[in-house]
Structure formats: structure tokens, C-alpha cells
Short mmCIF file of C-alpha atoms in Angstrom, two decimals:
data_model
loop_
_atom_site.label_atom_id
_atom_site.label_comp_id
_atom_site.label_asym_id
_atom_site.label_seq_id
_atom_site.Cartn_x
_atom_site.Cartn_y
_atom_site.Cartn_z
CA MET A 1 39.94 -23.09 -6.26
CA MET A 2 37.67 -24.47 -8.98
CA ALA A 3 34.28 -26.12 -8.77
CA TYR A 4 33.60 -29.35 -10.64
CA PRO A 5 30.51 -31.24 -11.75
CA PRO A 6 29.85 -34.61 -10.05
CA PRO A 7 31.69 -37.81 -10.98
CA GLY A 8 30.76 -39.32 -14.33
CA GLY A 9 31.66 -36.34 -16.48
CA TYR A 10 30.12 -33.05 -17.38
CA ASN A 11 26.37 -33.02 -17.84
CA PRO A 12 25.07 -29.53 -18.61
CA TYR A 13 21.56 -30.47 -17.52
CA ALA A 14 22.22 -32.29 -14.28
CA TYR A 15 24.95 -30.43 -12.46
CA GLN A 16 24.13 -29.74 -8.82
CA ASN A 17 25.83 -26.79 -7.22
CA PRO A 18 27.93 -27.79 -4.19
CA TYR A 19 26.97 -24.57 -2.42
CA GLN A 20 23.29 -24.77 -3.20
CA GLN A 21 22.29 -26.74 -0.10
CA ASN A 22 22.55 -23.75 2.18
CA PRO A 23 23.05 -20.57 0.18
CA TYR A 24 21.29 -18.23 2.58
CA CYS A 25 20.59 -20.33 5.66
CA GLY A 26 18.21 -22.93 4.35
CA GLY A 27 14.46 -22.86 4.10
CA TYR A 28 12.11 -23.85 1.34
CA THR A 29 13.66 -23.91 -2.11
CA TYR A 30 12.33 -24.59 -5.55
CA SER A 31 13.34 -27.90 -7.05
CA ASN A 32 14.31 -25.82 -10.08
CA SER A 33 17.88 -25.07 -9.04
CA ALA A 34 18.11 -22.18 -11.45
CA TYR A 35 16.17 -20.14 -8.91
CA ASN A 36 19.15 -20.29 -6.56
CA VAL A 37 21.11 -17.45 -8.09
CA ASN A 38 24.62 -16.22 -7.26
CA TYR A 39 25.86 -19.71 -7.90
CA GLY A 40 26.69 -19.44 -11.56
CA GLN A 41 25.32 -22.67 -13.06
CA GLN A 42 23.62 -21.53 -16.23
CA GLN A 43 23.39 -25.09 -17.54
CA GLN A 44 22.14 -26.76 -14.42
CA ALA A 45 18.79 -28.53 -14.45
CA TYR A 46 17.89 -27.24 -17.90
CA ASN A 47 15.50 -30.11 -18.38
CA GLN A 48 13.65 -28.91 -15.27
CA TYR A 49 12.83 -25.57 -16.85
CA TYR A 50 9.89 -27.19 -18.57
CA SER A 51 8.28 -28.49 -15.43
CA GLN A 52 6.45 -26.45 -12.87
CA PRO A 53 8.68 -25.55 -9.88
CA GLN A 54 7.43 -27.32 -6.79
CA MET A 55 8.27 -26.52 -3.21
CA GLN A 56 10.36 -29.10 -1.47
CA GLN A 57 11.11 -29.31 2.23
CA ALA A 58 14.59 -28.67 3.46
CA PRO A 59 15.99 -30.76 6.33
CA PRO A 60 14.10 -30.35 9.63
CA SER A 61 16.85 -28.20 11.09
CA GLN A 62 16.30 -25.64 8.31
CA GLN A 63 12.57 -25.82 7.63
CA THR A 64 11.52 -22.64 9.37
CA ASN A 65 14.02 -20.32 7.67
CA ILE A 66 11.94 -19.37 4.64
CA VAL A 67 14.11 -17.54 2.14
CA TYR A 68 13.00 -16.47 -1.34
CA ASN A 69 16.37 -16.14 -3.06
CA MET A 70 15.02 -18.42 -5.81
CA MET A 71 12.77 -15.57 -6.87
CA PHE A 72 15.70 -13.44 -7.97
CA ASN A 73 16.54 -12.70 -11.56
CA SER A 74 18.83 -15.54 -12.65
CA ASP A 75 21.97 -13.67 -11.70
CA ALA A 76 21.82 -10.50 -13.78
CA ALA A 77 25.39 -9.68 -12.74
CA PHE A 78 26.71 -12.73 -14.59
CA GLN A 79 24.56 -12.07 -17.66
CA GLN A 80 25.74 -8.48 -17.87
CA ALA A 81 29.39 -9.37 -17.30
CA GLY A 82 29.33 -12.14 -19.88
CA ALA A 83 27.54 -10.05 -22.49
CA GLU A 84 29.88 -7.12 -21.89
CA CYS A 85 33.04 -9.20 -22.38
CA LEU A 86 31.53 -10.83 -25.46
CA GLY A 87 30.80 -7.40 -26.90
CA MET A 88 27.09 -8.13 -26.98
CA ASP A 89 24.04 -6.16 -25.91
CA LEU A 90 22.15 -8.26 -23.39
CA ASP A 91 18.85 -7.30 -25.02
CA ASP A 92 20.11 -8.67 -28.34
CA VAL A 93 20.72 -12.19 -27.03
CA GLU A 94 18.03 -14.23 -28.75
CA VAL A 95 16.58 -17.44 -27.35
CA SER A 96 13.71 -19.61 -28.49
CA ASP A 97 10.27 -19.20 -26.96
CA VAL A 98 9.37 -21.30 -23.95
CA GLU A 99 7.01 -24.10 -24.83
CA ASP A 100 3.63 -24.38 -23.14
CA GLU A 101 3.41 -26.83 -20.29
CA GLU A 102 0.77 -28.38 -18.11
CA GLU A 103 -0.32 -25.97 -15.41
CA GLU A 104 -2.45 -26.23 -12.34
CA GLU A 105 -6.08 -25.52 -13.21
CA ASP A 106 -6.50 -22.82 -10.58
CA GLU A 107 -3.22 -21.10 -11.35
CA ASP A 108 -3.49 -17.42 -12.20
CA GLU A 109 -2.58 -16.44 -15.76
CA GLU A 110 -0.12 -13.86 -14.42
CA VAL A 111 1.79 -16.58 -12.53
CA LYS A 112 2.04 -18.62 -15.72
CA GLU A 113 3.36 -15.67 -17.70
CA THR A 114 5.88 -14.79 -15.00
CA ARG A 115 7.16 -18.37 -14.98
CA LYS A 116 7.58 -18.32 -18.74
CA LYS A 117 9.53 -15.07 -18.58
CA PHE A 118 11.77 -16.48 -15.90
CA LYS A 119 12.46 -19.60 -17.93
CA LYS A 120 13.35 -17.44 -20.89
CA LYS A 121 15.82 -15.55 -18.71
CA CYS A 122 17.36 -18.86 -17.71
CA LYS A 123 17.72 -19.87 -21.36
CA LYS A 124 19.36 -16.52 -22.13
CA ARG A 125 21.77 -17.06 -19.26
CA GLN A 126 22.60 -20.51 -20.57
CA LYS A 127 23.31 -19.16 -24.04
CA ILE A 128 25.63 -16.47 -22.69
CA ALA A 129 27.58 -19.02 -20.63
CA GLN A 130 27.92 -21.31 -23.65
CA LYS A 131 29.35 -18.43 -25.68
CA VAL A 132 31.73 -17.60 -22.82
CA ALA A 133 32.94 -21.22 -22.81
CA GLU A 134 33.49 -21.11 -26.58
CA LYS A 135 35.43 -17.86 -26.30
CA CYS A 136 37.59 -19.30 -23.52
CA ALA A 137 38.79 -21.95 -25.98
CA GLU A 138 39.96 -19.16 -28.29
CA GLU A 139 41.47 -16.71 -25.77
CA ASP A 140 43.43 -17.85 -22.72
CA ASP A 141 42.62 -14.82 -20.58
CA PHE A 142 38.94 -14.53 -21.48
CA LEU A 143 37.63 -16.47 -18.46
CA GLU A 144 39.54 -14.22 -16.09
CA ARG A 145 38.21 -11.12 -17.86
CA VAL A 146 34.63 -12.31 -17.41
CA ARG A 147 35.36 -13.21 -13.80
CA ALA A 148 36.80 -9.74 -13.11
CA SER A 149 33.77 -8.07 -14.70
CA TYR A 150 31.42 -10.33 -12.72
CA ILE A 151 33.19 -9.54 -9.43
CA GLY A 152 33.10 -5.83 -10.23
CA ARG A 153 29.35 -5.93 -10.75
CA LEU A 154 28.81 -7.92 -7.56
CA ALA A 155 31.00 -5.46 -5.64
CA GLY A 156 28.98 -2.56 -7.05
CA HIS A 157 25.78 -4.17 -5.88
CA LEU A 158 27.37 -4.86 -2.49
CA ALA A 159 28.11 -1.16 -2.13
CA LYS A 160 24.61 -0.20 -3.26
CA ASP A 161 22.50 -2.65 -1.28
CA GLY A 162 24.78 -4.38 1.23
CA THR A 163 24.39 -7.80 -0.44
CA ILE A 164 25.43 -9.60 -3.60
CA ASP A 165 21.90 -10.88 -4.10
CA PRO A 166 21.26 -9.78 -7.68
CA THR A 167 18.40 -7.32 -7.52
CA GLU A 168 17.22 -4.54 -9.79
CA GLY A 169 14.75 -1.70 -9.82
CA THR A 170 11.87 -1.08 -12.18
CA VAL A 171 13.02 2.52 -12.65
CA LYS A 172 16.39 2.91 -14.35
CA PRO A 173 18.30 5.86 -15.83
CA TYR A 174 16.78 6.87 -19.15
CA LYS A 175 19.67 6.79 -21.62
CA THR A 176 18.38 7.58 -25.11
CA TYR A 177 15.05 8.72 -26.53
CA ASP A 178 13.13 5.97 -28.25
CA ALA A 179 10.58 6.66 -30.97
CA GLU A 180 7.63 5.98 -28.62
CA ASP A 181 8.67 8.57 -26.02
CA PRO A 182 6.17 11.47 -26.17
CA VAL A 183 9.04 13.95 -25.74
CA VAL A 184 10.20 12.93 -29.23
CA ALA A 185 6.88 13.87 -30.82
CA PHE A 186 6.72 17.09 -28.78
CA ILE A 187 10.17 18.28 -29.86
CA ASN A 188 9.48 17.28 -33.45
CA GLU A 189 6.33 19.38 -33.49
CA LYS A 190 7.89 22.33 -31.64
CA GLU A 191 11.33 22.48 -33.27
CA GLY A 192 11.08 20.21 -36.29
CA LEU A 193 13.82 17.96 -34.92
CA ASP A 194 13.80 14.17 -34.65
CA ILE A 195 15.63 13.31 -31.43
CA THR A 196 15.01 9.55 -31.66
CA GLY A 197 18.19 7.81 -30.53
CA ASN A 198 19.64 10.99 -28.98
CA ASP A 199 21.01 10.93 -25.45
CA TRP A 200 18.61 11.98 -22.71
CA ASP A 201 18.45 15.76 -22.40
CA ALA A 202 17.15 17.48 -19.25
CA GLU A 203 16.29 20.61 -21.21
CA ARG A 204 14.02 18.69 -23.62
CA ASP A 205 12.22 17.03 -20.72
CA CYS A 206 11.78 20.37 -18.97
CA MET A 207 10.23 21.89 -22.08
CA TYR A 208 7.76 19.02 -22.24
CA PHE A 209 7.12 19.24 -18.49
CA ASP A 210 6.47 22.99 -18.62
CA GLU A 211 4.08 22.58 -21.55
CA ALA A 212 2.11 20.04 -19.48
CA MET A 213 1.39 22.75 -16.88
CA GLN A 214 0.53 25.61 -19.20
CA GLY A 215 -2.97 27.04 -19.66
CA LEU A 216 -6.17 25.71 -18.17
CA GLY A 217 -5.89 22.20 -16.77
CA THR A 218 -2.85 19.99 -16.44
CA ASN A 219 -1.57 17.20 -18.66
CA GLU A 220 -1.20 14.62 -15.89
CA GLU A 221 -0.19 11.87 -18.32
CA ALA A 222 2.84 13.91 -19.42
CA ILE A 223 3.84 14.47 -15.79
CA ILE A 224 3.39 10.79 -14.97
CA HIS A 225 5.49 9.75 -17.96
CA ILE A 226 8.49 11.92 -17.08
CA CYS A 227 8.42 11.21 -13.35
CA ALA A 228 8.03 7.43 -13.67
CA THR A 229 10.56 6.81 -16.45
CA ARG A 230 13.49 8.96 -15.29
CA SER A 231 15.77 7.99 -12.41
CA ASN A 232 16.07 9.97 -9.20
CA SER A 233 19.40 11.47 -10.22
CA GLN A 234 17.82 12.60 -13.50
CA ARG A 235 14.90 14.15 -11.61
CA GLN A 236 17.42 16.18 -9.59
CA GLU A 237 18.85 17.46 -12.88
CA LEU A 238 15.33 18.30 -14.04
CA LYS A 239 14.67 20.42 -10.95
CA LYS A 240 17.82 22.46 -11.49
CA MET A 241 17.35 22.75 -15.27
CA PHE A 242 13.70 23.81 -14.86
CA LYS A 243 14.58 26.69 -12.56
CA THR A 244 17.45 27.70 -14.86
CA ALA A 245 15.33 27.56 -18.01
CA PHE A 246 12.12 29.11 -16.71
CA GLY A 247 13.10 31.05 -13.58
CA LYS A 248 10.63 29.20 -11.37
CA ASP A 249 10.77 26.27 -8.99
CA LEU A 250 9.51 22.98 -10.42
CA ILE A 251 8.13 21.66 -7.13
CA GLU A 252 6.31 24.92 -6.33
CA THR A 253 4.87 24.94 -9.86
CA LEU A 254 3.70 21.35 -9.47
CA ASP A 255 2.18 22.17 -6.09
CA GLY A 256 -0.23 24.54 -7.79
CA GLU A 257 -1.25 21.95 -10.37
CA VAL A 258 -1.72 18.67 -8.45
CA SER A 259 -3.11 17.56 -5.11
CA GLY A 260 -3.89 14.62 -2.86
CA ASP A 261 -2.00 11.34 -2.90
CA PHE A 262 -0.95 12.00 -6.50
CA SER A 263 1.01 15.04 -5.35
CA GLU A 264 2.50 13.06 -2.44
CA VAL A 265 4.00 10.53 -4.86
CA LEU A 266 5.31 13.26 -7.17
CA PHE A 267 7.00 15.17 -4.37
CA ALA A 268 8.49 11.92 -3.02
CA LEU A 269 9.94 11.11 -6.45
CA PHE A 270 11.71 14.47 -6.60
CA GLU A 271 13.39 14.07 -3.19
CA PRO A 272 16.91 12.57 -3.14
CA PRO A 273 16.71 9.17 -1.37
CA ALA A 274 18.62 10.28 1.75
CA LEU A 275 16.48 13.39 2.15
CA TYR A 276 13.33 11.35 1.63
CA ASP A 277 14.34 8.87 4.35
CA ALA A 278 15.22 11.72 6.72
CA LEU A 279 11.93 13.48 6.04
CA ASN A 280 9.93 10.31 6.69
CA ILE A 281 11.70 9.74 10.01
CA LYS A 282 11.14 13.32 11.13
CA LYS A 283 7.47 13.14 10.26
CA ALA A 284 7.20 9.84 12.15
CA ILE A 285 8.36 11.46 15.38
CA GLN A 286 6.65 14.84 15.13
CA GLY A 287 3.94 15.89 17.53
CA LEU A 288 2.34 13.63 20.09
CA GLY A 289 3.15 9.97 19.62
CA THR A 290 5.69 8.29 17.35
CA ASP A 291 5.15 5.99 14.38
CA GLU A 292 7.72 3.43 15.43
CA SER A 293 7.07 1.22 12.40
CA VAL A 294 8.49 3.88 10.06
CA LEU A 295 11.66 4.30 12.15
CA ILE A 296 12.07 0.53 12.25
CA GLU A 297 11.48 0.02 8.54
CA ILE A 298 13.98 2.68 7.46
CA LEU A 299 16.78 2.30 10.01
CA LEU A 300 16.84 -1.51 9.94
CA THR A 301 16.79 -2.00 6.18
CA ARG A 302 19.33 0.59 5.01
CA THR A 303 23.04 0.09 4.34
CA ASN A 304 25.80 1.85 6.26
CA ALA A 305 26.32 4.28 3.39
CA GLN A 306 22.60 5.07 3.17
CA ILE A 307 22.40 5.75 6.91
CA GLU A 308 25.48 7.98 6.86
CA GLU A 309 24.11 10.00 3.94
CA MET A 310 20.74 10.34 5.67
CA LYS A 311 22.42 11.54 8.88
CA SER A 312 24.42 14.12 6.92
CA VAL A 313 21.23 15.84 5.72
CA TYR A 314 18.96 15.08 8.67
CA GLY A 315 19.69 18.21 10.70
CA SER A 316 19.06 20.53 7.77
CA ILE A 317 15.50 19.33 7.15
CA ASN A 318 12.83 21.31 8.94
CA PRO A 319 9.60 21.30 6.93
CA ASP A 320 6.63 23.38 8.12
CA ASP A 321 4.86 20.38 9.61
CA CYS A 322 7.96 18.86 11.17
CA ALA A 323 9.30 21.35 13.69
CA THR A 324 12.40 19.62 15.02
CA ASP A 325 15.99 20.54 14.25
CA LYS A 326 17.67 17.93 16.42
CA ASP A 327 19.96 15.28 14.98
CA LEU A 328 18.79 11.73 14.38
CA GLU A 329 20.21 10.21 17.53
CA CYS A 330 18.72 12.91 19.74
CA ASN A 331 15.31 12.36 18.19
CA ILE A 332 15.55 8.63 18.83
CA GLU A 333 16.60 9.30 22.44
CA ASP A 334 13.65 11.63 23.01
CA ASP A 335 10.94 9.64 21.23
CA THR A 336 11.65 5.99 22.01
CA SER A 337 12.55 4.01 25.07
CA GLY A 338 13.83 0.68 26.37
CA ASP A 339 15.22 -1.98 24.05
CA LEU A 340 13.75 -0.30 20.98
CA LYS A 341 15.72 2.85 21.67
CA ARG A 342 18.94 0.87 21.98
CA ILE A 343 18.27 -1.10 18.78
CA LEU A 344 17.55 2.05 16.78
CA ILE A 345 20.51 4.02 18.17
CA SER A 346 22.72 1.07 17.32
CA ALA A 347 21.37 0.99 13.75
CA ALA A 348 21.78 4.75 13.41
CA GLN A 349 25.56 4.41 13.80
CA GLY A 350 25.76 2.91 10.29
CA ASN A 351 28.57 0.69 11.47
CA ARG A 352 27.53 -2.86 10.58
CA ALA A 353 30.38 -5.06 9.32
CA GLU A 354 30.46 -5.42 5.53
CA VAL A 355 31.83 -8.06 3.17
CA LYS A 356 35.16 -6.86 1.80
CA GLU A 357 35.85 -7.01 -1.92
CA GLU A 358 38.95 -9.12 -1.23
CA LYS A 359 36.74 -11.84 0.24
CA LEU A 360 34.45 -11.62 -2.74
CA ASN A 361 37.39 -11.98 -5.09
CA ASP A 362 38.48 -15.18 -3.33
CA ALA A 363 34.94 -16.59 -3.29
CA VAL A 364 34.10 -16.34 -7.00
CA VAL A 365 35.43 -19.44 -8.76
CA PRO A 366 34.92 -20.84 -12.27
CA VAL A 367 32.94 -24.03 -12.75
CA MET A 368 35.09 -26.53 -14.65
CA PHE A 369 34.51 -29.93 -16.20
CA HIS A 370 37.08 -32.60 -16.95
CA ASP A 371 37.37 -33.53 -20.62
CA GLU A 372 38.17 -37.25 -20.68
CA GLU A 373 39.47 -37.13 -24.27
CA THR A 374 42.04 -34.40 -23.69
CA ASP A 375 42.46 -35.05 -19.94
CA GLU A 376 42.03 -31.31 -19.34
CA ASP A 377 39.91 -29.19 -17.04
CA LEU A 378 37.85 -26.90 -19.24
CA PRO A 379 35.53 -24.01 -18.28
CA THR A 380 31.78 -24.38 -18.55
CA GLY A 381 31.52 -20.61 -18.92
CA ALA A 382 29.88 -20.28 -15.52
CA PHE A 383 30.98 -19.31 -12.02
CA THR A 384 29.99 -20.29 -8.52
CA ILE A 385 30.38 -18.46 -5.23
CA ASP A 386 32.02 -20.33 -2.39
CA MET A 387 29.92 -18.93 0.44
CA GLU A 388 32.25 -20.44 3.02
CA LYS A 389 34.82 -17.84 2.02
CA LEU A 390 32.45 -14.99 2.83
CA ILE A 391 31.84 -16.08 6.41
CA ASP A 392 33.62 -17.10 9.60
CA PRO A 393 31.97 -20.44 10.51
CA ASP A 394 33.53 -20.57 13.98
CA ARG A 395 32.17 -17.15 14.89
CA ALA A 396 28.76 -18.08 13.46
CA GLN A 397 28.66 -21.18 15.67
CA ALA A 398 29.80 -19.21 18.71
CA ASP A 399 27.22 -16.49 18.09
CA ALA A 400 24.46 -19.07 17.67
CA GLU A 401 25.38 -20.57 21.03
CA VAL A 402 25.50 -17.12 22.67
CA LEU A 403 22.00 -16.35 21.35
CA PHE A 404 20.77 -19.72 22.59
CA ASN A 405 22.22 -19.11 26.05
CA ALA A 406 20.89 -15.55 26.11
CA GLY A 407 17.34 -16.58 25.27
CA VAL A 408 15.63 -19.94 25.28
CA ASP A 409 18.23 -21.62 27.50
CA ARG A 410 17.73 -19.33 30.48
CA PHE A 411 15.06 -17.71 32.58
CA GLY A 412 14.60 -14.22 31.21
CA THR A 413 16.51 -12.75 28.29
CA ASP A 414 19.95 -11.20 27.95
CA GLU A 415 18.93 -8.47 25.50
CA ASP A 416 22.50 -7.15 25.26
CA ASP A 417 23.76 -10.23 23.41
CA PHE A 418 20.89 -10.16 20.90
CA ILE A 419 21.37 -6.46 20.16
CA ARG A 420 25.18 -6.73 19.92
CA ILE A 421 25.25 -9.68 17.51
CA PHE A 422 22.37 -8.45 15.37
CA ALA A 423 23.91 -4.98 15.12
CA LEU A 424 27.50 -5.85 14.29
CA ARG A 425 27.62 -8.84 11.94
CA ASP A 426 27.41 -8.51 8.16
CA THR A 427 24.52 -9.96 6.18
CA TYR A 428 26.13 -13.26 5.23
CA GLN A 429 27.62 -13.83 8.68
CA LEU A 430 24.18 -13.37 10.23
CA ARG A 431 22.57 -15.70 7.69
CA GLU A 432 25.04 -18.40 8.68
CA THR A 433 24.46 -17.66 12.37
CA TYR A 434 20.70 -18.00 11.88
CA ASN A 435 21.21 -21.31 10.11
CA ARG A 436 23.40 -22.68 12.89
CA TYR A 437 20.93 -21.43 15.47
CA VAL A 438 18.21 -23.53 13.82
CA LYS A 439 20.43 -26.60 13.88
CA LEU A 440 21.34 -25.98 17.51
CA THR A 441 17.84 -25.29 18.83
CA GLN A 442 15.48 -26.82 16.21
CA CYS A 443 13.80 -23.42 16.36
CA ASP A 444 13.93 -20.52 13.93
CA ILE A 445 15.52 -17.32 15.21
CA GLU A 446 12.30 -15.43 14.44
CA ASN A 447 10.32 -17.75 16.73
CA SER A 448 12.86 -17.24 19.51
CA VAL A 449 12.75 -13.45 19.20
CA GLU A 450 8.96 -13.54 19.29
CA GLY A 451 9.17 -15.50 22.54
CA GLU A 452 11.90 -13.37 24.16
CA PHE A 453 10.89 -9.83 23.14
CA SER A 454 7.63 -7.94 22.92
CA SER A 455 6.01 -4.88 21.41
CA HIS A 456 8.19 -2.58 19.26
CA SER A 457 11.51 -4.16 20.23
CA GLN A 458 10.18 -7.46 18.90
CA MET A 459 9.01 -5.74 15.71
CA ALA A 460 12.45 -4.18 15.27
CA LEU A 461 14.39 -7.42 15.63
CA ILE A 462 11.95 -9.36 13.42
CA THR A 463 12.31 -6.64 10.78
CA LEU A 464 16.08 -6.91 10.97
CA ILE A 465 16.00 -10.70 10.67
CA LYS A 466 13.67 -10.61 7.67
CA SER A 467 15.71 -7.90 6.01
CA ILE A 468 18.93 -9.90 6.51
CA LYS A 469 17.37 -13.11 5.20
CA CYS A 470 15.76 -11.56 2.12
CA ARG A 471 15.03 -7.85 1.89
CA PRO A 472 12.73 -8.05 -1.16
CA LYS A 473 10.57 -10.60 0.65
CA TYR A 474 10.32 -8.29 3.65
CA PHE A 475 9.13 -5.41 1.47
CA ALA A 476 6.73 -7.65 -0.46
CA GLU A 477 5.12 -8.50 2.88
CA ARG A 478 5.03 -4.82 3.86
CA LEU A 479 3.33 -3.91 0.58
CA THR A 480 0.75 -6.63 1.16
CA TRP A 481 0.12 -5.16 4.63
CA THR A 482 -0.44 -1.65 3.20
CA MET A 483 -3.28 -2.83 0.95
CA GLU A 484 -4.91 -5.83 2.59
CA GLY A 485 -8.17 -5.47 4.47
CA LEU A 486 -10.32 -2.36 4.53
CA GLY A 487 -8.64 0.85 3.47
CA THR A 488 -5.16 1.52 2.13
CA LYS A 489 -2.19 2.77 4.13
CA ASP A 490 -1.25 5.26 1.44
CA LYS A 491 1.72 6.93 3.12
CA ASP A 492 3.37 3.57 3.72
CA LEU A 493 2.52 2.36 0.22
CA ILE A 494 4.06 5.49 -1.34
CA ARG A 495 7.19 5.35 0.82
CA ILE A 496 7.94 1.73 -0.01
CA ILE A 497 7.25 1.93 -3.75
CA VAL A 498 9.25 5.14 -4.20
CA GLY A 499 12.05 4.00 -1.91
CA ARG A 500 12.56 0.59 -3.55
CA SER A 501 11.79 1.55 -7.17
CA GLU A 502 15.46 1.76 -8.18
CA ILE A 503 16.84 -0.95 -5.87
CA ASP A 504 14.90 -4.23 -5.82
CA MET A 505 11.34 -3.63 -7.03
CA VAL A 506 11.70 -6.33 -9.72
CA GLN A 507 12.29 -8.97 -7.06
CA ILE A 508 9.70 -7.49 -4.70
CA LYS A 509 7.10 -7.85 -7.47
CA GLU A 510 8.08 -11.46 -8.17
CA ILE A 511 7.77 -12.41 -4.52
CA PHE A 512 4.55 -10.42 -4.17
CA LEU A 513 3.06 -12.37 -7.08
CA GLU A 514 4.15 -15.70 -5.61
CA LYS A 515 2.73 -14.76 -2.21
CA ASN A 516 -0.59 -13.27 -3.32
CA LYS A 517 -1.19 -14.99 -6.69
CA GLN A 518 -1.80 -11.55 -8.18
CA THR A 519 0.57 -8.90 -9.43
CA LEU A 520 1.39 -5.79 -7.46
CA TRP A 521 0.10 -3.80 -10.45
CA ASN A 522 -3.35 -5.42 -10.06
CA TRP A 523 -3.44 -4.83 -6.30
CA ILE A 524 -2.72 -1.14 -6.91
CA LYS A 525 -5.47 -1.09 -9.54
CA ASP A 526 -7.98 -2.41 -6.99
CA ASP A 527 -6.83 -0.26 -4.05
CA CYS A 528 -6.02 3.12 -5.59
CA SER A 529 -7.65 5.42 -8.13
CA GLY A 530 -7.12 8.19 -10.65
CA ASP A 531 -3.72 9.71 -11.42
CA TYR A 532 -2.41 8.40 -8.09
CA LYS A 533 -3.09 4.85 -9.24
CA ALA A 534 -1.68 5.49 -12.72
CA LEU A 535 1.60 6.88 -11.36
CA LEU A 536 2.17 4.02 -8.90
CA GLN A 537 1.38 1.47 -11.61
CA ARG A 538 3.82 3.14 -14.00
CA ILE A 539 6.56 3.01 -11.36
CA VAL A 540 6.16 -0.69 -10.56
CA GLY A 541 5.37 -1.78 -14.11
CA LYS A 542 2.74 -4.21 -15.30
CA ASN A 543 5.08 -7.10 -16.16
#
């Protein structure tokens, strides 16, 4: 299958994606179609890049499904695949600056700058696709090579996050030392060596780390730098290397140097993700009372693989303040009840259906245009994803009708049908089910759940729905909740920022900015203080 521009020939600035109408079950979308990523049109609506994106209403049957996929990063998977096959470094792709445009008078400067950066990304994507198209004219198999690389990257993201929505973290593996890294200056002074451009070395970092904790006082800036710029897997290497090099435990050494919320963030950063999730759940159920919101947040937003890994380490965790050695399911049984217990036990199985790579392979198709002069179909250098090939439309319709009959169309609620369908279907199948439910009932699935369920079971199902629709948007809302009003919910703030820092924090920040008209970095500046504030800000990044 190939996708084609509309009749009248190829127009790189006006092509409308055939799958754009309902990519993730409708909602409000930006008129700038470039925001609808995963659909491969790097040329589309280029002339719109220089006008402010305005919200437009979707059809009435879709209006209440608000999805922020347009906030994502212009399909990084395609950019990376194209650059890789072209033998280019993505950072070396040069594009012209975005021209100034008329803005709303009350628009925050940060919003303007974010829009400019996004437009520049779009221009970079366009340039890569143009180069791909040119290379396709020279090499017959080049388009298929780019397609294979693109599919591979999407499949990798599917395994990591359960979706092909292109997301990225603000914390990435540190590959080589740049001249500005303070470790470079430290090693130069200590050993007389210039390690600029050298591969990352756990031993060098440990030397710098140990120096930061020597003598009177602590060099908190050095600690913040290492912890916020190295990935979790690198931090695990640092822990092992530190004990090997110095014969002492890094975490115990840190414990004697730092305190308060600053220490909470540091210790969280040094926990492997699965252990950190398990520890948070155990702490949520310890003692009298249970913090159901933590159980809901973790169990209903993690992938099958993440849940399985968490379960594998759950029984071995027994910190001093968390005296329970039961397995996850037993803890849920003992500490929750009713529909919430069933929803959480279901989620804890880690058995949700997942999109198979074979389906993904069938769904990714090149966008072609017909050259009237040569009477040939030629590649534009872009790809689109036929979402119909990722879903079963008949099952989606049937499930929507079952949900309708189990809820608003009867007296009382058949909770079994809601729990079964929400627990078993994959992300894209559920998005299509939600969309068909809106068309069938003229009511969003969230509104129906709010009317049919109550208390924590309602919170659980709403969390699941929001996570399925757009996980970064869900976490952007959670972060807003942790800091709005009087006081800051520090434990929740730390858990979310640390937990999402390597997964989708870039998109969470973009949605947070759009929602609150201020950056997450600024909110942290206003709500936190000292080294605690500095570390969180370094993790999320200012831009």
C-alpha cells in the first residue's frame, strides 16, 4: 500500500494526511498538521508554520476526547532513521532560523520560544525528507532501508513505552565528555590529561564524585551535575565502580553528606526504575491506611514489561520503614477492596495485549506523488502510518456497544465489562474503542466512567483512560496537581520527575507549558528551594 497526495498533483505545502482525521480518537487538534506526528508528512502545511497554531473543534462526536498528540516532537523516529541512512548526524542538519511572527499580546515569552523551536524541528524534518527523496532517485533500495530503520525505531519505542507515540526523555546516556563538562577540568588538573571527546568513563566520574564529598562541606553542584546528566544505567555503573574503587558504598556515603528532599531525589535517581516503582508501592501500603493514588499511578501507566520487572524484584525489597515481605498481588488483596482491588490486580498481571511488530510493518507506508511528466509514482521521502492496520475496527465497535450497554444504557453498572475491556485491549485498540463510544453515545468515555463509578475505582479507570489517550498529558496534569495551591506534594513531584525523566519528559514539559502558560522549570523555581530545586531543574531542563 502507498499513500498519495490529493488530486491535482503533488504540493509539498498542502498535502493533508488521510489518517490525520482520527489519529488517536479525535479531540481538539492544532490546525498546524505538523503537530500530528507518526504520520510522516514532513512537507505538509509548511506555509502554516509561520502562523500561530489555533485550536479548531473536531466533529461533535469527537469533541470531548482531548488528545495532545500534536505536542509531540515532530516524529523523532523518522528524523533519526532518515539521518542514519543518509549518514548524517541529526544535530548537524542545518536549517534557517524561524522568522518572527505576530503573536498574541498576552502570550508568555516562553510559549513563543517553544513555538519557534518546534517550527525549527519541523523545518529540519522537512529537509531530511527532501534529502531522502533525492537519495531514492539515486538508489533503488534506499526508501526501503529508511523504512526498515524507521520501523525498527518505532518497534523499539513500542517495547519501551507501549506506544509508537514518539517521546523522549530529558536525561539521556552520556556518551562522550564535552569540553564544558567539569569532569574534564577535574581530570586535567589531577592527572594532566585532556579527556575531551573521550567516551564516558565511570571511573573518572567516581573520582570527581568522591572529591565532591571530601573534607569539610560538600560540593553539591558536582553531585547535581553527575546525577542529572548521566542515565539510570550509568548511575548503576557508578555505584558499583565507586565501591570497587574506594571500598565504600556510594549511597551510604551520600547519606552522610546530604539531607531532606535533596537526598530523596538523589536516592531515587540511584534506584533502578523497577526497584523504585516497587519501593514506592510498598511505601504507599505500609502502616495504617493506603495511598491509593500512588498504586493507581504506577500500576495503570506502566507497560507489561515494566510491571513484570517490578514484580520480579518486589518481594526482595524490605526497607526499614516498609515492613512487608509479601508479593505485589497479596499486598493489593490486603490493602484495597471492591472494584479498585479488581482493577489493580488485573493491571498487576502485566498481560495487556500489545501491538505486534508484524502489524507495525504492514502499517508503515511511503507517501508517494505521481509525476505527470514521467507518469511515475515517486517517493516524497516521507512515510505515513495506516492506523487501520493496527486495530480491529469490528472489535472496537463491539466493545463500544458493550460499554454502552454496561453503563449508561442500563440501571446500575456492569463493572465486569468495563474492567475486562479496559484491562485486555492494547493502546491503539482502546483509543479506537473510545472514539467509537463517543460516536455511539455522544458522550466521552471519561464522562461515562465518572457517572458509573465512584471514589478510587473511578480514579483508577480515569487514570487508565488518560494514560491510554496520551500518557505525557496525564503526567503533565499530575505535575500541575503536585505544585498548585498551597504547599508542594514533594514525594509525588519527585516520583514523577525521576520516573519520567528518561521516557517522555520532553513531551510532558511541552504539554505542561501549553496548559499552564509557564514552563515546568519555572514552576519548580517558585515551589522548591535550594539544592533540591537545582537538581529537579537540572533533570527537567530549562528549554
